[in-house]
Short mmCIF file of C-alpha atoms in Angstrom, two decimals:
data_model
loop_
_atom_site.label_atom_id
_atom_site.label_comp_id
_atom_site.label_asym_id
_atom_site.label_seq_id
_atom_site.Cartn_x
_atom_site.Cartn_y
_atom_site.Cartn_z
CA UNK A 13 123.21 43.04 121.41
CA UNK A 14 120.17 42.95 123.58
CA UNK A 15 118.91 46.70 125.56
CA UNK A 16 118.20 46.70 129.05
CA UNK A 17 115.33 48.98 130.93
CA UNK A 18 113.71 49.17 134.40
CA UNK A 19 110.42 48.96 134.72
CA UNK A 20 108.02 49.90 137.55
CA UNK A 21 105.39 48.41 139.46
CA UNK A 22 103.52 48.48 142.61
CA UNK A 23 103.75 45.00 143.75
CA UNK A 24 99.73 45.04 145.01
CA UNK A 25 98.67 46.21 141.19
CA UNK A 26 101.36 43.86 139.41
CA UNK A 27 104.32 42.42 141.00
CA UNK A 28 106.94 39.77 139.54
CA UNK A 29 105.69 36.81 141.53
CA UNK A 30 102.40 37.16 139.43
CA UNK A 31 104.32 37.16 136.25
CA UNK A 32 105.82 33.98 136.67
CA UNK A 33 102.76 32.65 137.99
CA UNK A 34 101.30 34.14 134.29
CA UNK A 35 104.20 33.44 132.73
CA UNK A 36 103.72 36.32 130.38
CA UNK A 37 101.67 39.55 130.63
CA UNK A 38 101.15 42.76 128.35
CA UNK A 39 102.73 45.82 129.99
CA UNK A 40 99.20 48.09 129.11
CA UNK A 41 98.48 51.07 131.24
CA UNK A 42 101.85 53.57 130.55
CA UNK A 43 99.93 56.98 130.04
CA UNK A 44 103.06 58.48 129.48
CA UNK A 45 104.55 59.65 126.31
CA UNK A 46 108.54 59.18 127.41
CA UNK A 47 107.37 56.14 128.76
CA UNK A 48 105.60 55.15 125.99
CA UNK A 49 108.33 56.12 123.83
CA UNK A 50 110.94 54.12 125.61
CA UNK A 51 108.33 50.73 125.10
CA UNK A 52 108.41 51.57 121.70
CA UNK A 53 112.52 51.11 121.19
CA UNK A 54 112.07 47.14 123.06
CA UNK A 55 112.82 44.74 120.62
CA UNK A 56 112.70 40.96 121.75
CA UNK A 57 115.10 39.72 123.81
CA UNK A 58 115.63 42.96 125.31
CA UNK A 59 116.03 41.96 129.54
CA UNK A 60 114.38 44.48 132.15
CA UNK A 61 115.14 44.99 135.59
CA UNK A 62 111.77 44.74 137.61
CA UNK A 63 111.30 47.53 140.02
CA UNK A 64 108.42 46.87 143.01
CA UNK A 65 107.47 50.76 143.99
CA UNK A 66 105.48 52.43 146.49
CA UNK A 67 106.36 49.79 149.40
CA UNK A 68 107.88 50.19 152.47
CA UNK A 69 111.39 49.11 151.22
CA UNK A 70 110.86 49.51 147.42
CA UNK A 71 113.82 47.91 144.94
CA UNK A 72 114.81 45.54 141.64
CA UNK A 73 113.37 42.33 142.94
CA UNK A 74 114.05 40.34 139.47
CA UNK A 75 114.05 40.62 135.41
CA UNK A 76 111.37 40.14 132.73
CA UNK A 77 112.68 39.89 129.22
CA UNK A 78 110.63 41.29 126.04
CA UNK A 79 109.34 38.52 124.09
CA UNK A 80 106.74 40.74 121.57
CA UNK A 81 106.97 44.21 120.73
CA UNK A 82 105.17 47.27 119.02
CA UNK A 83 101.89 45.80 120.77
CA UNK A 84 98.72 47.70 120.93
CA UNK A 85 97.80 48.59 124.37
CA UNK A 86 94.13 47.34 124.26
CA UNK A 87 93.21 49.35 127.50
CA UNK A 88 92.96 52.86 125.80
CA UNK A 89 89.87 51.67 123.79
CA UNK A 90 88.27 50.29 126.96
CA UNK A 91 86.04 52.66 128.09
CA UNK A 92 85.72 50.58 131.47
CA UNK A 93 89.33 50.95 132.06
CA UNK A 94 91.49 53.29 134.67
CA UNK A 95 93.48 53.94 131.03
CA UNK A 96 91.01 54.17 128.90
CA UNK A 97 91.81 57.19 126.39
CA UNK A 98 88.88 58.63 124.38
CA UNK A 99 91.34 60.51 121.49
CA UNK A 100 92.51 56.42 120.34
CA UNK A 101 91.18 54.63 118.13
CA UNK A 102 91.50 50.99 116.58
CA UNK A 103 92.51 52.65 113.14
CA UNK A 104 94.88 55.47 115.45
CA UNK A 105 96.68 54.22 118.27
CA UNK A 106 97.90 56.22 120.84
CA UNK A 107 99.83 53.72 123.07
CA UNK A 108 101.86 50.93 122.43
CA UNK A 109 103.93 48.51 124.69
CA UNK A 110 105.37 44.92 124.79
CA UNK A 111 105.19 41.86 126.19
CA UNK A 112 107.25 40.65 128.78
CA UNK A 113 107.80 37.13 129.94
CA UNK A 114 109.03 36.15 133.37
CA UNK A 115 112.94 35.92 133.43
CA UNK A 116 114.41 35.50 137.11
CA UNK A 117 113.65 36.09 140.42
CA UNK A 118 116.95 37.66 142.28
CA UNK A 119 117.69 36.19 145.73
CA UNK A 120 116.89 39.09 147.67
CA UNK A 121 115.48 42.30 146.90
CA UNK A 122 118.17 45.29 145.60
CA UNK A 123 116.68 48.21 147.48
CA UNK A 124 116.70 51.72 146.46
CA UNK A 125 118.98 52.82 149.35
CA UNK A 126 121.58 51.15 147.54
CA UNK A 127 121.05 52.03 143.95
CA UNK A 128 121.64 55.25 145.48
CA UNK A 129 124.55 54.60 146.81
CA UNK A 130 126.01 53.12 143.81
CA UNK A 131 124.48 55.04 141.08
CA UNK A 132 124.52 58.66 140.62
CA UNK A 133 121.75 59.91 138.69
CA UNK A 134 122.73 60.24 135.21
CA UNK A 135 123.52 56.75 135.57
CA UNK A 136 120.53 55.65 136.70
CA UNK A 137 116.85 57.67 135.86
CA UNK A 138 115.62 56.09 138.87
CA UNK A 139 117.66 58.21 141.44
CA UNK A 140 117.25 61.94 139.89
CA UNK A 141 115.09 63.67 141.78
CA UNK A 142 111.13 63.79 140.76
CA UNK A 143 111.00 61.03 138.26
CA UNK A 144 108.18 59.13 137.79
CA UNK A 145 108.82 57.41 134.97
CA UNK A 146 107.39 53.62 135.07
CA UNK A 147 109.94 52.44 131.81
CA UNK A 148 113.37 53.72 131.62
CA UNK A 149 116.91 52.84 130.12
CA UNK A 150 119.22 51.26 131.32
CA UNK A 151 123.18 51.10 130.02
CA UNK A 152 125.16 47.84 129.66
CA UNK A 153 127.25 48.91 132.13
CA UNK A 154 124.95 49.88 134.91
CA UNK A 155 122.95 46.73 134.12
CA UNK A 156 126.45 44.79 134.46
CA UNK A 157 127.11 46.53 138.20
CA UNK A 158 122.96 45.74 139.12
CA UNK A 159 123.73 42.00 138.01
CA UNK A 160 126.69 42.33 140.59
CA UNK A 161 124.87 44.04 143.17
CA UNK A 162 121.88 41.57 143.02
CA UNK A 163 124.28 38.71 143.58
#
């Protein structure tokens, strides 16, 4: 039985369209530990809903699906990078994520106005009130109604 998530991302730092022009891209840069937590359970095959934030009319625009797992985030040893973190190290890891693969564009954009609407926010993390997270669960039956709603 395959897991489903949502996972965030301003479209101007990484939106879908660029990962199905890449194909597939490492999901490096979550700095936080519920976040990082949540990367952690993915196991391939695992399908995520792919959330563009911080735009005008943000919303699920498509899916990724996890192809690798329990990867190494190789920007926390970069001392160059935004997410560089000085406590990891090669032999002690600090953060870990996947690897997605492009899955499917949706039609039209399912904007936050009606996930809202539809979902209440213990069904969906995305709607309670100060959350920030970037990865986040999603149940089989929420994903089911966002399949709906997206089509």
């Amino acid at each position: 039985m395959e897991n489903y998530w949502l996972i965030k991302s301003e479209p101007q730092v990484y939106s879908l369209e660029q990962l199905k022009i890449d194909g597939t891209t490492v999901w490096d840069g979550v700095r936080n530990y519920q976040a990082r937590n949540f990367l952690r359970q993915m196991i391939p095959g695992d399908l995520a809903f792919f959330y563009h934030s911080n735009i005008s009319a943000p919303g699920i625009v498509g899916m990724a699906i996890v192809i690798t797992n329990n990867v190494v985030d190789p920007t926390q040893f970069d001392p160059n990078s935004a997410y560089y973190d000085p406590k990891a190290t090669r032999e002690s890891p600090r953060w870990y994520t996947v690897i997605f693969a492009f899955e499917r564009a949706f039609t039209k954009i399912l904007p936050l106005k009606i996930l809202k609407q539809e979902f209440n926010q213990d069904e969906l993390w995305l709607n309670r009130r100060g959350s920030r997270l970037s990865v986040m669960p999603i149940t089989p039956k929420v994903a089911a109604k966002i399949l709906i709603l997206a089509n």
